[in-house]
CSV table of C-alpha atoms in Angstrom, one decimal:
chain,number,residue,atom,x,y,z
A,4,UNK,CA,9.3,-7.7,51.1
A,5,UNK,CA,9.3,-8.5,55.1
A,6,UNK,CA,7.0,-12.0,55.3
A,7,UNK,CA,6.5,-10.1,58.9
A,8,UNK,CA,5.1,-6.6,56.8
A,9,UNK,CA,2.8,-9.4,54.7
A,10,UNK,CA,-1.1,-9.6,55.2
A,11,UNK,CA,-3.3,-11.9,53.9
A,12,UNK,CA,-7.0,-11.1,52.4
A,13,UNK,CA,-9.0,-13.8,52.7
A,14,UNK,CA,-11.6,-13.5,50.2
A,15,UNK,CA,-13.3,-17.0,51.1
A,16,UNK,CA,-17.0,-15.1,52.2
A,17,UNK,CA,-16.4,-13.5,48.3
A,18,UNK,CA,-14.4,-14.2,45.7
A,19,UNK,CA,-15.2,-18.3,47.3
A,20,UNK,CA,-18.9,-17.1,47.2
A,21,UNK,CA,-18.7,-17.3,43.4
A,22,UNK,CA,-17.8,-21.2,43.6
A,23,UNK,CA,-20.3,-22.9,41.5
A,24,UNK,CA,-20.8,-25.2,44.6
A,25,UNK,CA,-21.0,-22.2,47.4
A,26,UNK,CA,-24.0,-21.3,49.1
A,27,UNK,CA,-22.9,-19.7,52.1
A,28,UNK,CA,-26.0,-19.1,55.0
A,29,UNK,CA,-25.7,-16.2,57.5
A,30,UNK,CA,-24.8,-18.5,59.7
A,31,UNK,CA,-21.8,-20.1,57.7
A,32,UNK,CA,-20.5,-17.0,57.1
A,33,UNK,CA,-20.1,-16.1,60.9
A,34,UNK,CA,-18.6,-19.4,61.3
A,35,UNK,CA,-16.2,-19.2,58.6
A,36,UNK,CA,-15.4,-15.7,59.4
A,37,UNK,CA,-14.9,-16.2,63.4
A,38,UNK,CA,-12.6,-19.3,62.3
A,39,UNK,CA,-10.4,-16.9,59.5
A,40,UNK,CA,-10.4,-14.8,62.7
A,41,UNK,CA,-8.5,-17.6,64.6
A,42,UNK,CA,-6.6,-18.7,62.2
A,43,UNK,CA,-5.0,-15.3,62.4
A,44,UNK,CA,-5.5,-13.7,58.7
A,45,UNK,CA,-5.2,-9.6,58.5
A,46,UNK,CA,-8.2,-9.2,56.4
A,47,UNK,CA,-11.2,-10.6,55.6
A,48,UNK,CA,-13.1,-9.8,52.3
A,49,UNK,CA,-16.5,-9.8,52.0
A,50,UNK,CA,-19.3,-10.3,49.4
A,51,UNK,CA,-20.5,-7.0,48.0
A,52,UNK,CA,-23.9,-5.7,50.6
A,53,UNK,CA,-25.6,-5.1,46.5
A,54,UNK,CA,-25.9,-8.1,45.3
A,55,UNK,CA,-28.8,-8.9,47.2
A,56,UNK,CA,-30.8,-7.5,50.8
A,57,UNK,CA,-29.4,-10.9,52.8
A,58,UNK,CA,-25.8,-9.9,51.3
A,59,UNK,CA,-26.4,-6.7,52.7
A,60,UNK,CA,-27.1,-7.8,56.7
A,61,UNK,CA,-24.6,-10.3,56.5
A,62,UNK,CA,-22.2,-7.6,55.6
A,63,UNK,CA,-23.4,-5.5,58.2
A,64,UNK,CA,-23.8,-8.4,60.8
A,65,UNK,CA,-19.8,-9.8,59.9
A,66,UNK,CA,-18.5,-6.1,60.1
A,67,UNK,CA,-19.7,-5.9,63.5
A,68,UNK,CA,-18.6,-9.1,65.3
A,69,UNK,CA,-15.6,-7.3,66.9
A,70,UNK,CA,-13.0,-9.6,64.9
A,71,UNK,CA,-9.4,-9.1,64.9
A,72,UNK,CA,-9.1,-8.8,61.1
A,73,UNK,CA,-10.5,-6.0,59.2
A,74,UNK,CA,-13.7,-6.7,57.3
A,75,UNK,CA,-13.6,-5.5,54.2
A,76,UNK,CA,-16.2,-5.5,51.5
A,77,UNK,CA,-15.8,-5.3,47.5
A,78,UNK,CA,-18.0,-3.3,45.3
A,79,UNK,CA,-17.9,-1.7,41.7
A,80,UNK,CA,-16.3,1.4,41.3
A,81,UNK,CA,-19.9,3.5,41.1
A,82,UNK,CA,-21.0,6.0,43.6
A,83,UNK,CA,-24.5,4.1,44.4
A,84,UNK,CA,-22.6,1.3,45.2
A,85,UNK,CA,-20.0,3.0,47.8
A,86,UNK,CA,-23.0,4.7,49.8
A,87,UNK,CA,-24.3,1.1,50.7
A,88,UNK,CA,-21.0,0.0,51.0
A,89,UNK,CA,-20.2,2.7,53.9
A,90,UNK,CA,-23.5,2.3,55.4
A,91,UNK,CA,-22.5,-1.6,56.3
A,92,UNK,CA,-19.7,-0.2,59.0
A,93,UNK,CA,-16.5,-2.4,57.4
A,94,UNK,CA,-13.4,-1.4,57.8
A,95,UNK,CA,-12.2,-1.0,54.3
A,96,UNK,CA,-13.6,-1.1,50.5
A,97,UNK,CA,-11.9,-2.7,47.9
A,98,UNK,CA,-13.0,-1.3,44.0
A,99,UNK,CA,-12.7,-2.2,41.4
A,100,UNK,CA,-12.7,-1.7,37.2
A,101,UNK,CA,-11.5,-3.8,34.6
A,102,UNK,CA,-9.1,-1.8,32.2
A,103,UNK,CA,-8.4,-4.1,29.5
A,104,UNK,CA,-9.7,-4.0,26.4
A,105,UNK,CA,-11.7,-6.8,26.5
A,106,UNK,CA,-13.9,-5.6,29.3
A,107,UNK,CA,-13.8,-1.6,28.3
A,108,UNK,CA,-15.5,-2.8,25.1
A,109,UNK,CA,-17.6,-5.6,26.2
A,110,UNK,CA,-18.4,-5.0,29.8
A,111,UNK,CA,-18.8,-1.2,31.1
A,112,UNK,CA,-17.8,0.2,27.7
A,113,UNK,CA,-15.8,2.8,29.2
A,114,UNK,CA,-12.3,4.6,27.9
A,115,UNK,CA,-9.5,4.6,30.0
A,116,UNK,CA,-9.9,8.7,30.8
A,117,UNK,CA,-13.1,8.0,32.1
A,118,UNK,CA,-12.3,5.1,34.2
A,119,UNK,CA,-9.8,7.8,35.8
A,120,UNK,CA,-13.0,10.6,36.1
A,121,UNK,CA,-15.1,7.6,37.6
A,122,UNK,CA,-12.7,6.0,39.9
A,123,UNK,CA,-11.6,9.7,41.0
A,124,UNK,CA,-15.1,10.5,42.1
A,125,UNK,CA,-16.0,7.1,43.6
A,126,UNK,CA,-13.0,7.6,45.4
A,127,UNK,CA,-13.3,11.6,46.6
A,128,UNK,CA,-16.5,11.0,47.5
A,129,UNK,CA,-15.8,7.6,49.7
A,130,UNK,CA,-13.3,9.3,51.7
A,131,UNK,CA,-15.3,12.6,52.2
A,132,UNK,CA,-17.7,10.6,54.0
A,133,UNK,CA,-15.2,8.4,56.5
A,134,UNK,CA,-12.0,9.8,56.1
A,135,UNK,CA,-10.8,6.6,58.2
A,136,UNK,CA,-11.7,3.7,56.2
A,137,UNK,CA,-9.4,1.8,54.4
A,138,UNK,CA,-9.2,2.1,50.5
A,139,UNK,CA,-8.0,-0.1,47.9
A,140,UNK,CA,-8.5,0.8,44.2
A,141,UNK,CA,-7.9,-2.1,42.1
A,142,UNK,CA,-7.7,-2.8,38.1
A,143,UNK,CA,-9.4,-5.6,36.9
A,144,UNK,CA,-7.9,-8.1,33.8
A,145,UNK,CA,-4.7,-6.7,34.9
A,146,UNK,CA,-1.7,-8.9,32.9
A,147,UNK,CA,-4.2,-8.3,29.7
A,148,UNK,CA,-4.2,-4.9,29.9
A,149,UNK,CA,-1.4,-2.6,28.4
A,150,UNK,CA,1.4,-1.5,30.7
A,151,UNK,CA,1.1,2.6,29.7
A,152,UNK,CA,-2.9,2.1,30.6
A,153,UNK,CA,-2.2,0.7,34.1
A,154,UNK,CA,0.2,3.3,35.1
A,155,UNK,CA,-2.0,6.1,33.5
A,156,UNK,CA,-4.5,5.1,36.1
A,157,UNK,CA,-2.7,3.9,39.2
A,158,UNK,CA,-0.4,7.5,38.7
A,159,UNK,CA,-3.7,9.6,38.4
A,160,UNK,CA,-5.4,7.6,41.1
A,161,UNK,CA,-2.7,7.9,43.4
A,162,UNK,CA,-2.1,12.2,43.3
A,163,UNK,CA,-4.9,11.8,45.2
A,164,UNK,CA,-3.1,10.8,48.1
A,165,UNK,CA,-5.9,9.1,49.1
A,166,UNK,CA,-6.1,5.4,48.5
A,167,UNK,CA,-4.2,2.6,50.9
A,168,UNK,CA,-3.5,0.4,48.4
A,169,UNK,CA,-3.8,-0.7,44.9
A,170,UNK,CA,-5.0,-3.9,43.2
A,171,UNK,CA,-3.1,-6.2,40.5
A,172,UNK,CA,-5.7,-8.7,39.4
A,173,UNK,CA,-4.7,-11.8,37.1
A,174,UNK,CA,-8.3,-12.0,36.4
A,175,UNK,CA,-8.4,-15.1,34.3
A,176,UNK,CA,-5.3,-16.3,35.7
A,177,UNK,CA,-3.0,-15.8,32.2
A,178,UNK,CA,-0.2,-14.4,33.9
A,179,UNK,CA,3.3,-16.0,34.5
A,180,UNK,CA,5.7,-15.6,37.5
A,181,UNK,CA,7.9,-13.3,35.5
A,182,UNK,CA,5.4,-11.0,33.9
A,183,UNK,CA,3.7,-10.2,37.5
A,184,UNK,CA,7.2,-9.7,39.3
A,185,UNK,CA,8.3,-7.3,36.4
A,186,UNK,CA,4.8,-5.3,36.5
A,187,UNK,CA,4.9,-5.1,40.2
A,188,UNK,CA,8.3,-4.1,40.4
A,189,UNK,CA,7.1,-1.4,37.7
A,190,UNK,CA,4.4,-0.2,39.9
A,191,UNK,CA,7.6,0.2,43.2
A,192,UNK,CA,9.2,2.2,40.6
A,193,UNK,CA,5.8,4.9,40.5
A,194,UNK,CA,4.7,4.7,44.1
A,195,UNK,CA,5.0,3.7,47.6
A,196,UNK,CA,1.8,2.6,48.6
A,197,UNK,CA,1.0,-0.9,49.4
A,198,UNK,CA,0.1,-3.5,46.7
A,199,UNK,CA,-2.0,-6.1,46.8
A,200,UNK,CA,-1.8,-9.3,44.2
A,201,UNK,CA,-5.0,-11.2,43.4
A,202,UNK,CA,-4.5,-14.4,41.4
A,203,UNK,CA,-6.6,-17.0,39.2
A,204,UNK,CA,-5.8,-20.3,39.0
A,205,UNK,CA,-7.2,-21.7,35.6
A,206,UNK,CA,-3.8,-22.2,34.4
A,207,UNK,CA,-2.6,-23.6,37.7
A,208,UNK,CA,-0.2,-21.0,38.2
A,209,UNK,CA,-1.9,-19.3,41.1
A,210,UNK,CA,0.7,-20.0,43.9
A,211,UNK,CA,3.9,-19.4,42.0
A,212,UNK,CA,2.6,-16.0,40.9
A,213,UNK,CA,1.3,-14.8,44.4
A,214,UNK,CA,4.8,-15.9,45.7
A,215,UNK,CA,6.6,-14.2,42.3
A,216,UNK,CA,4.6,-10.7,43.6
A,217,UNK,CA,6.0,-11.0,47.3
A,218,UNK,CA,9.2,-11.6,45.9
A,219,UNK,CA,8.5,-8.5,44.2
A,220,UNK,CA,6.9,-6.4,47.0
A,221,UNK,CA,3.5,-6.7,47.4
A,222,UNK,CA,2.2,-5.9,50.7
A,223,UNK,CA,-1.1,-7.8,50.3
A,224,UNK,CA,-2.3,-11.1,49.0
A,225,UNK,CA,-5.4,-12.7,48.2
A,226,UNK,CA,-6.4,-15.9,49.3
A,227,UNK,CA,-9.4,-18.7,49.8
A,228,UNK,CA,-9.7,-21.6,51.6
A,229,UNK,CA,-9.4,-24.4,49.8
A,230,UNK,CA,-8.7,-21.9,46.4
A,231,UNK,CA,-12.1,-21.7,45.8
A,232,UNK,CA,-13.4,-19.0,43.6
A,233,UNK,CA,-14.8,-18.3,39.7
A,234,UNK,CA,-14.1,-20.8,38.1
A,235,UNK,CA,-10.7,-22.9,39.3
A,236,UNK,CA,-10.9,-20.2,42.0
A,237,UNK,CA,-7.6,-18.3,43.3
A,238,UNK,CA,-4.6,-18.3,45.3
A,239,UNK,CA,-5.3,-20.8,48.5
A,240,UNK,CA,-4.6,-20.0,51.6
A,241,UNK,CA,-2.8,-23.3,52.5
A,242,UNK,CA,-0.8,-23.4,49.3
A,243,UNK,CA,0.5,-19.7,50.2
A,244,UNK,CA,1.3,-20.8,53.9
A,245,UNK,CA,3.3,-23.9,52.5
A,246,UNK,CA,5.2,-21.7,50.2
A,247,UNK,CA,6.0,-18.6,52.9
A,248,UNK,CA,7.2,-21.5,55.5
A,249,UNK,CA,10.0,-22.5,53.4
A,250,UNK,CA,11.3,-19.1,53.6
A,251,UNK,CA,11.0,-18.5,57.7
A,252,UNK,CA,8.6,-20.8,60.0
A,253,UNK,CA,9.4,-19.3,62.9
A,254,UNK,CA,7.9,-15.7,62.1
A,255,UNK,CA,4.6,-17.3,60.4
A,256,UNK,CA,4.1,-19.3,63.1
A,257,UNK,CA,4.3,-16.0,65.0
A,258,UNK,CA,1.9,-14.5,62.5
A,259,UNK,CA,-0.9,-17.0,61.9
A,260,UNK,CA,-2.2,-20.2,64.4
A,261,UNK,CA,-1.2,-22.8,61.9
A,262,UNK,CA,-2.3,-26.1,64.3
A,263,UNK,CA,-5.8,-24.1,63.1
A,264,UNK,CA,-5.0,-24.5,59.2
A,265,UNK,CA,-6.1,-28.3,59.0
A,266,UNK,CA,-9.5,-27.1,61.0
A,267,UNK,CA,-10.1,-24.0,58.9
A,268,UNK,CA,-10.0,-26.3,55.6
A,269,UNK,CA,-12.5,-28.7,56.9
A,270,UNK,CA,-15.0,-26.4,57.8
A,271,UNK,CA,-14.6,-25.0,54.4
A,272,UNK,CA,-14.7,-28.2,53.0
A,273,UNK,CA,-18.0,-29.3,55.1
A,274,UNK,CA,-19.8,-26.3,53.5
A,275,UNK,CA,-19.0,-26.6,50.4
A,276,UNK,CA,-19.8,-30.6,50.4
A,277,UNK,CA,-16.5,-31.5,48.8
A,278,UNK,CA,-13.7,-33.2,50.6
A,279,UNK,CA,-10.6,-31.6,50.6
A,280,UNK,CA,-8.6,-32.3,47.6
A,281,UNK,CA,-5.8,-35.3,48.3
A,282,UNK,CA,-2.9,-33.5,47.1
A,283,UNK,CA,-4.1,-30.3,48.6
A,284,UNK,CA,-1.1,-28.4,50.3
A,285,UNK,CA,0.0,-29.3,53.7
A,286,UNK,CA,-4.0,-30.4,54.4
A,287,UNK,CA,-4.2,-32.7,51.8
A,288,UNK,CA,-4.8,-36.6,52.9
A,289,UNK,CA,-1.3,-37.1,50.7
A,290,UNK,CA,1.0,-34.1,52.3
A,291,UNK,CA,2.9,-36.4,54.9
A,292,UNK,CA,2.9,-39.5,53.9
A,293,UNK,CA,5.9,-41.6,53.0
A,294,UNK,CA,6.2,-44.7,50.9
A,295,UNK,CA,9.4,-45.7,48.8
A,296,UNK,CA,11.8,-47.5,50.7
A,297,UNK,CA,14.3,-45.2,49.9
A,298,UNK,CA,12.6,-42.1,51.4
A,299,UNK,CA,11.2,-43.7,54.5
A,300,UNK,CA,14.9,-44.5,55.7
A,301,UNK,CA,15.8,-41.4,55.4
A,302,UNK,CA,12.9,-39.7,57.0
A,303,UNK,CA,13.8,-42.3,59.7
A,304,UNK,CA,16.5,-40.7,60.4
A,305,UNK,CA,15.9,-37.4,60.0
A,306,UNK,CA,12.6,-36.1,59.1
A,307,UNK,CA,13.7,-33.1,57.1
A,308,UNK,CA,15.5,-35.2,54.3
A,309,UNK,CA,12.2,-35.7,52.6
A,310,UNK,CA,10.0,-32.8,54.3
A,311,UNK,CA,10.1,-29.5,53.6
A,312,UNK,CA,7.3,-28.3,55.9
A,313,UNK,CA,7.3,-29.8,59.5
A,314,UNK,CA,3.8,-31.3,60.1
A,315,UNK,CA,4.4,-30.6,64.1
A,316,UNK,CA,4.0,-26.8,63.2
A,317,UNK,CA,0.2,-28.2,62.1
A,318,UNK,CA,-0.3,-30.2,64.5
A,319,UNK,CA,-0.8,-33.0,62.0
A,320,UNK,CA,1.1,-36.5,61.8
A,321,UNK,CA,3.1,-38.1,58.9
A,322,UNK,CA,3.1,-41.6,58.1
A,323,UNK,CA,5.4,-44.4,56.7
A,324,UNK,CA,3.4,-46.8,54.6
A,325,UNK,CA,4.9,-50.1,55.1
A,326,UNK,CA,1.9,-52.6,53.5
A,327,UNK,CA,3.3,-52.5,50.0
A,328,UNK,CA,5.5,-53.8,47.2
A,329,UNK,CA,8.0,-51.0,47.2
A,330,UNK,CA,8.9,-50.9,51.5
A,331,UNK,CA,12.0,-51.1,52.5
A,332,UNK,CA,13.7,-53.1,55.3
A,333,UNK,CA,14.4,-49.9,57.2
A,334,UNK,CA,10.5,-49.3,57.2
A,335,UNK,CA,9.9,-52.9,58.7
A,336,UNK,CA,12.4,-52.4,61.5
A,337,UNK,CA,11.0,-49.2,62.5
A,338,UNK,CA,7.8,-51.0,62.6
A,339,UNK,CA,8.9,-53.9,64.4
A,340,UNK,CA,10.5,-51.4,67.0
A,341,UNK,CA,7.2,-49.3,67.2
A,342,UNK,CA,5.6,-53.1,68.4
A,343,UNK,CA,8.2,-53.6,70.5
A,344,UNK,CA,9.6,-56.6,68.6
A,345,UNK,CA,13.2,-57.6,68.9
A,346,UNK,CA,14.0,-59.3,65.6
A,347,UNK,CA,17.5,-59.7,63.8
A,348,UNK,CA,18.6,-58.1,60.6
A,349,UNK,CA,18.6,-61.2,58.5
A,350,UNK,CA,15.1,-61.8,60.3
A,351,UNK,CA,14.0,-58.0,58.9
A,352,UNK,CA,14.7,-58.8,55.3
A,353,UNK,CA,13.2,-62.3,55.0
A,354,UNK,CA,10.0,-60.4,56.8
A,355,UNK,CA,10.8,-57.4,53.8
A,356,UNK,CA,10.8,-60.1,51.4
A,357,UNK,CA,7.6,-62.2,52.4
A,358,UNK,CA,5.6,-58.6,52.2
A,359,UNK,CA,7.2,-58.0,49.0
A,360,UNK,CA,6.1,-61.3,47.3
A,361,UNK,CA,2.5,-60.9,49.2
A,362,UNK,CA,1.8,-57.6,47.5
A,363,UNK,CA,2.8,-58.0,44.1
A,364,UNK,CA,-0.4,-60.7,44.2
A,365,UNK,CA,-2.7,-58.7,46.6
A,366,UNK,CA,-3.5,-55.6,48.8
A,367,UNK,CA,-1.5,-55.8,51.8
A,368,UNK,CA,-3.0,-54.0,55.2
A,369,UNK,CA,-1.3,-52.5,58.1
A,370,UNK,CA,-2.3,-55.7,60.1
A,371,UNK,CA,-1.3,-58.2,57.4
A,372,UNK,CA,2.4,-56.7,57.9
A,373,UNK,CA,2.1,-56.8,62.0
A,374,UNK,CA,0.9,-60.4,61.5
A,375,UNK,CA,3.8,-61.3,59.7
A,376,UNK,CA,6.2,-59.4,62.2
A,377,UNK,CA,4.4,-61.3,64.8
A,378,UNK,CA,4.7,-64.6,63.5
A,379,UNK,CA,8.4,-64.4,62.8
A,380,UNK,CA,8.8,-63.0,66.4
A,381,UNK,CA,6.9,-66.2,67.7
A,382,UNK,CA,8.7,-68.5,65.4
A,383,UNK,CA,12.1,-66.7,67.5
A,384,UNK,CA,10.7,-67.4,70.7
């Protein structure tokens, strides 16, 4: 799979409305949809306009604020459902119905030949009345249903020749890398439509197994900002982008405004009155900063030694912690040079030394280290 042919469905105004610490108002929703617009993201899924009447305008309201991504809204697979659906104007509908046999016996109770009938007339009757909106039909509890159930339905489903898309859900997030690259490279086998790969994270396996069904050729993947979702929530968006920019920067910073990323996750984050986690990909207080001696004289040198991902492309800064036990003389020269202090070598490692010594018996600042630098430099002159 092309990263270029990729698109993201950011299901932050859904799947992150079922965050036990969402509670998204109109106007949040426009905010956080207008700023997934900026950021550049293909699709933007929305809560379904059932659940309650303020669901339903906001549905309508976001499907008609003239975004560059395609609103998209996700609903049940029942006919009462997909006549309030179309009425909201989005662009696509996303179904669903969960084929394992967990939720045929204890949710809708239903076998896996009527799930076909269902999802057949849901879907006939969707596209009789807009023949132009996008449609993705998706199983739900995917990687806990059986393999010959799947393909019954996706193959039935798709003689239609009617659907854009199908769905792979990891619904409680029990799938590994290898079993969703070998079920979506079964699917590649049976059809040529797009796929589209959503992922839980309660076993923290979210990213690996979004970036295991792009390896495998999915077209589509789901995302949140910040992951959040039931539960542990799903794929996030920045963990995704980290991951894709290792394979080609250059053609997602052509797809996406990734200066925006740090932004997006912040206005998430203010929402949702959380901060965003430290160790929170490429956004995360933690991402860029260096410490041990050994990796700040190399990143020194040459940034990429100890970065993967180019904080420039984010327009965010990395620092080199200097105010502790474990800095390195390297460290200290560059900071001398940054003050514009010209010290000696043997001058640099007695100053190394002294901030050594100082924090093994208490916290050392920033300014406790340029004090030191200063004095030595004072003591030269």
């Amino acid at each position: 799979m092309l990263l270029s042919k990729l698109a993201i469905v950011d299901s932050t105004l859904r799947e992150g409305e079922q965050f036990f610490k969402s509670n998204f108002s109109t106007g949040d929703k426009v905010e956080i949809a207008r700023a997934l617009d900026q950021f550049g993201v293909e699709y933007i899924e929305v809560t379904s306009p059932t659940v309650s009447p303020q669901s339903y305008q906001d549905c309508k309201n976001l499907a008609q604020l003239g975004l560059q991504a395609k609103v998209i809204t996700h609903i049940r697979c029942h006919i009462e459902d997909a006549k309030i659906a179309l009425d909201t104007g989005v662009d696509g509908i996303n179904l669903f119905m969960g084929t394992s046999k967990l939720l045929r016996q204890f949710g809708h109770g239903k076998s896996i030949d009527e799930i076909i009938d269902i999802a057949t007339e849901v879907i006939t009757f969707i596209h009789q009345q807009n023949p132009q909106i996008e449609l993705r039909f998706s199983t739900e509890d995917s990687f806990r249903s059986s393999l010959s159930d799947l393909l019954r339905v996706y193959l039935a489903i798709n003689k239609l020749g009617i659907v854009n898309r199908f769905g792979v859900a990891d619904t409680v997030g029990i799938a590994t890398p290898h079993q969703v690259y070998q079920l979506i490279q079964e699917m590649r086998q049976c059809f040529s439509e797009d796929i589209e790969f959503h992922g839980h994270n309660d076993t923290g396996c979210a990213i690996a197994n979004s970036f295991a069904a792009f390896e495998a050729g999915v077209t589509h993947i789901d995302t949140s900002v910040l992951g959040i979702g039931e539960r542990n929530g799903i794929t996030p968006l920045s963990g995704l982008i980290a991951r894709l920019y290792t394979l080609d920067p250059e053609t997602l910073n052509r797809k996406y405004s990734l200066s925006y990323l740090q932004k997006l996750n912040q206005l998430v984050a203010e929402k949702i009155g959380l901060s965003i986690p430290f160790d929170h990909c490429i956004v995360g207080e933690a991402a860029f900063n260096h410490k041990a001696g050994v990796h700040t004289k190399a990143i020194i040198n040459n940034s990429r030694t100890y970065e993967a991902i180019d904080p420039n492309d984010f327009d965010l800064n990395r620092s080199i912690l200097i105010n502790h036990k474990l800095t390195g003389k390297n460290s200290i020269a560059h900071r001398a040079h940054q003050l514009g202090l010209n010290l000696e070598t043997f001058q640099i490692q007695a100053i190394t030394q002294t901030i050594k010594t100082l924090a093994d018996r208490e916290k050392v600042t920033l300014e406790n280290v340029d004090e030191i630098l200063f004095s030595y430099h004072k003591n030269i002159g």
